[in-house]
Every structure is written in structure tokens, then in C-alpha cells.
Amino acid sequence: MSRDERLMRTLASEIPQFREAFKTHVADFGGVFCHALMEEFANLMMDALAKSRSGPDAAQWALALKTGLDHLEKAYAGPDPAVKQLIRDSFLGHLWKAGEDLGELKVHMGPNLKKVLAELK
């Protein structure tokens, strides 16, 4: 199993809110297509940011956001260029191209993700 697929599987196992999307993706496509799945994860992180502000499940969404961004930060710091490309292109790049306001999300990012985001602009 590649490191980028391992990352996606880790995100699904660690973040309950992503688990169903992961299972549906695998069932629909017969496997893990990391770039498409990472774009789904990026959308989930934006949802997590919004839902972490208030509501009965705000703490669970805040934890999902923190856990997800922490995993991406750690993975980006690793040695695998395919993982770096996955995070750069299909997480940060997807959000940036979609016109998302990333200012608030950036507050929750580590230094590696912030640096890559700055390079995209």
C-alpha cells in the first residue's frame, strides 16, 4: 500500500465524520483514488470548521478539524513526494481553486501547510 493511500485510510480510521465518505468512495470506485478522496476530505474540513463554531456537536467537529490538520501537517513533513503532492494539490489546491476563504482555516494549520498555502497564492 502506498503512503498516500495509507494516509487516506488513517484519516478515515481517526476521523469518524470522514469514515462514511471513505467507505462510499471505496464501494463506488472499487478502491482508493487518493486525489479524489482528498478533495472530499478538504470539503469535510471546511464543514468541520463551520460546525466547530457552535451547535451541539461543535466539540466533536473541532476535534475532527484538529485531528485532520495535524495528520496532514505530519504527513507533509515526511519524506514522500507523492504524499506532499496529494496534500498540496488535492487538499490545499482544491480549496484554493474552489475560492474558499482559507483565513480562518489557516489559523488551525501548522507551519508546513501554511507555507504551502502561501506558495499557492
CSV table of C-alpha atoms in Angstrom, one decimal:
chain,number,residue,atom,x,y,z
A,1,MET,CA,0.0,0.0,0.0
A,2,SER,CA,1.3,3.4,-0.9
A,3,ARG,CA,1.9,6.1,1.7
A,4,ASP,CA,-0.7,8.3,0.2
A,5,GLU,CA,-3.3,5.6,0.4
A,6,ARG,CA,-2.2,4.8,4.0
A,7,LEU,CA,-2.7,8.5,4.8
A,8,MET,CA,-6.3,8.4,3.5
A,9,ARG,CA,-7.0,5.2,5.4
A,10,THR,CA,-5.6,6.7,8.6
A,11,LEU,CA,-7.8,9.8,8.2
A,12,ALA,CA,-10.8,7.5,7.8
A,13,SER,CA,-10.0,5.5,10.9
A,14,GLU,CA,-9.1,8.5,13.0
A,15,ILE,CA,-12.0,10.9,12.0
A,16,PRO,CA,-15.4,9.3,12.3
A,17,GLN,CA,-17.0,12.1,10.2
A,18,PHE,CA,-14.9,11.0,7.3
A,19,ARG,CA,-15.4,7.3,7.7
A,20,GLU,CA,-18.7,7.0,5.7
A,21,ALA,CA,-17.4,9.1,2.8
A,22,PHE,CA,-14.3,6.9,2.7
A,23,LYS,CA,-16.4,3.7,2.6
A,24,THR,CA,-18.7,5.1,-0.1
A,25,HIS,CA,-15.7,6.1,-2.2
A,26,VAL,CA,-14.2,2.7,-2.0
A,27,ALA,CA,-17.5,1.0,-2.8
A,28,ASP,CA,-18.2,3.3,-5.7
A,29,PHE,CA,-14.7,3.2,-7.2
A,30,GLY,CA,-13.6,-0.2,-6.2
A,31,GLY,CA,-10.5,1.2,-4.4
A,32,VAL,CA,-8.9,4.3,-3.1
A,33,PHE,CA,-8.3,7.1,-5.6
A,34,CYS,CA,-6.4,9.4,-3.3
A,35,HIS,CA,-6.7,12.7,-5.1
A,36,ALA,CA,-10.5,12.4,-5.5
A,37,LEU,CA,-10.8,11.3,-1.9
A,38,MET,CA,-8.6,14.1,-0.6
A,39,GLU,CA,-10.8,16.6,-2.3
A,40,GLU,CA,-13.8,15.1,-0.4
A,41,PHE,CA,-11.7,15.4,2.8
A,42,ALA,CA,-10.9,19.0,2.1
A,43,ASN,CA,-14.6,19.8,1.8
A,44,LEU,CA,-15.2,17.9,5.1
A,45,MET,CA,-12.5,20.0,6.8
A,46,MET,CA,-14.3,23.2,5.7
A,47,ASP,CA,-17.6,21.8,7.0
A,48,ALA,CA,-15.8,20.9,10.3
A,49,LEU,CA,-14.5,24.4,10.6
A,50,ALA,CA,-18.1,25.8,10.2
A,51,LYS,CA,-19.7,23.3,12.5
A,52,SER,CA,-17.0,23.7,15.2
A,53,ARG,CA,-18.1,27.3,15.8
A,54,SER,CA,-21.4,26.4,17.5
A,55,GLY,CA,-24.0,23.7,18.0
A,56,PRO,CA,-24.4,20.6,20.0
A,57,ASP,CA,-21.6,18.7,18.2
A,58,ALA,CA,-19.2,21.7,18.0
A,59,ALA,CA,-16.6,20.0,20.2
A,60,GLN,CA,-16.6,16.8,18.0
A,61,TRP,CA,-16.2,18.8,14.9
A,62,ALA,CA,-13.4,20.9,16.4
A,63,LEU,CA,-11.6,17.6,17.3
A,64,ALA,CA,-12.1,16.3,13.7
A,65,LEU,CA,-10.6,19.5,12.4
A,66,LYS,CA,-7.6,19.4,14.7
A,67,THR,CA,-7.0,15.7,14.1
A,68,GLY,CA,-7.3,16.1,10.3
A,69,LEU,CA,-5.0,19.1,10.0
A,70,ASP,CA,-2.5,17.5,12.5
A,71,HIS,CA,-2.3,14.4,10.3
A,72,LEU,CA,-1.8,16.4,7.1
A,73,GLU,CA,0.9,18.6,8.8
A,74,LYS,CA,2.8,15.5,10.0
A,75,ALA,CA,2.4,13.7,6.6
A,76,TYR,CA,3.6,16.8,4.7
A,77,ALA,CA,6.7,16.9,6.9
A,78,GLY,CA,7.5,13.3,5.9
A,79,PRO,CA,9.8,12.2,3.0
A,80,ASP,CA,7.2,11.0,0.4
A,81,PRO,CA,6.8,13.4,-2.6
A,82,ALA,CA,3.6,11.7,-3.6
A,83,VAL,CA,2.0,12.5,-0.2
A,84,LYS,CA,3.3,16.1,-0.4
A,85,GLN,CA,1.7,16.4,-3.9
A,86,LEU,CA,-1.5,14.9,-2.7
A,87,ILE,CA,-1.8,17.4,0.2
A,88,ARG,CA,-0.6,20.4,-1.9
A,89,ASP,CA,-2.8,19.7,-5.0
A,90,SER,CA,-5.9,17.9,-3.7
A,91,PHE,CA,-6.3,19.4,-0.3
A,92,LEU,CA,-4.9,23.0,-0.3
A,93,GLY,CA,-5.1,23.4,-4.1
A,94,HIS,CA,-8.7,22.2,-4.2
A,95,LEU,CA,-9.8,24.6,-1.5
A,96,TRP,CA,-7.9,27.5,-3.0
A,97,LYS,CA,-9.2,26.8,-6.6
A,98,ALA,CA,-12.8,26.5,-5.2
A,99,GLY,CA,-12.5,30.0,-3.8
A,100,GLU,CA,-12.8,29.1,-0.2
A,101,ASP,CA,-11.9,31.7,2.3
A,102,LEU,CA,-9.0,30.0,4.0
A,103,GLY,CA,-8.1,32.7,6.5
A,104,GLU,CA,-9.9,31.0,9.4
A,105,LEU,CA,-8.7,27.5,8.4
A,106,LYS,CA,-5.2,28.8,8.2
A,107,VAL,CA,-5.3,29.7,11.9
A,108,HIS,CA,-5.6,26.0,12.6
A,109,MET,CA,-2.8,24.8,10.3
A,110,GLY,CA,0.7,24.0,11.2
A,111,PRO,CA,3.8,25.7,9.6
A,112,ASN,CA,4.2,23.3,6.7
A,113,LEU,CA,0.6,23.7,5.5
A,114,LYS,CA,0.7,27.5,5.9
A,115,LYS,CA,3.9,27.7,3.8
A,116,VAL,CA,2.4,25.6,1.0
A,117,LEU,CA,-0.8,27.7,1.1
A,118,ALA,CA,1.3,30.9,0.8
A,119,GLU,CA,3.0,29.4,-2.2
A,120,LEU,CA,-0.3,28.7,-4.0
A,121,LYS,CA,-1.3,32.4,-3.9
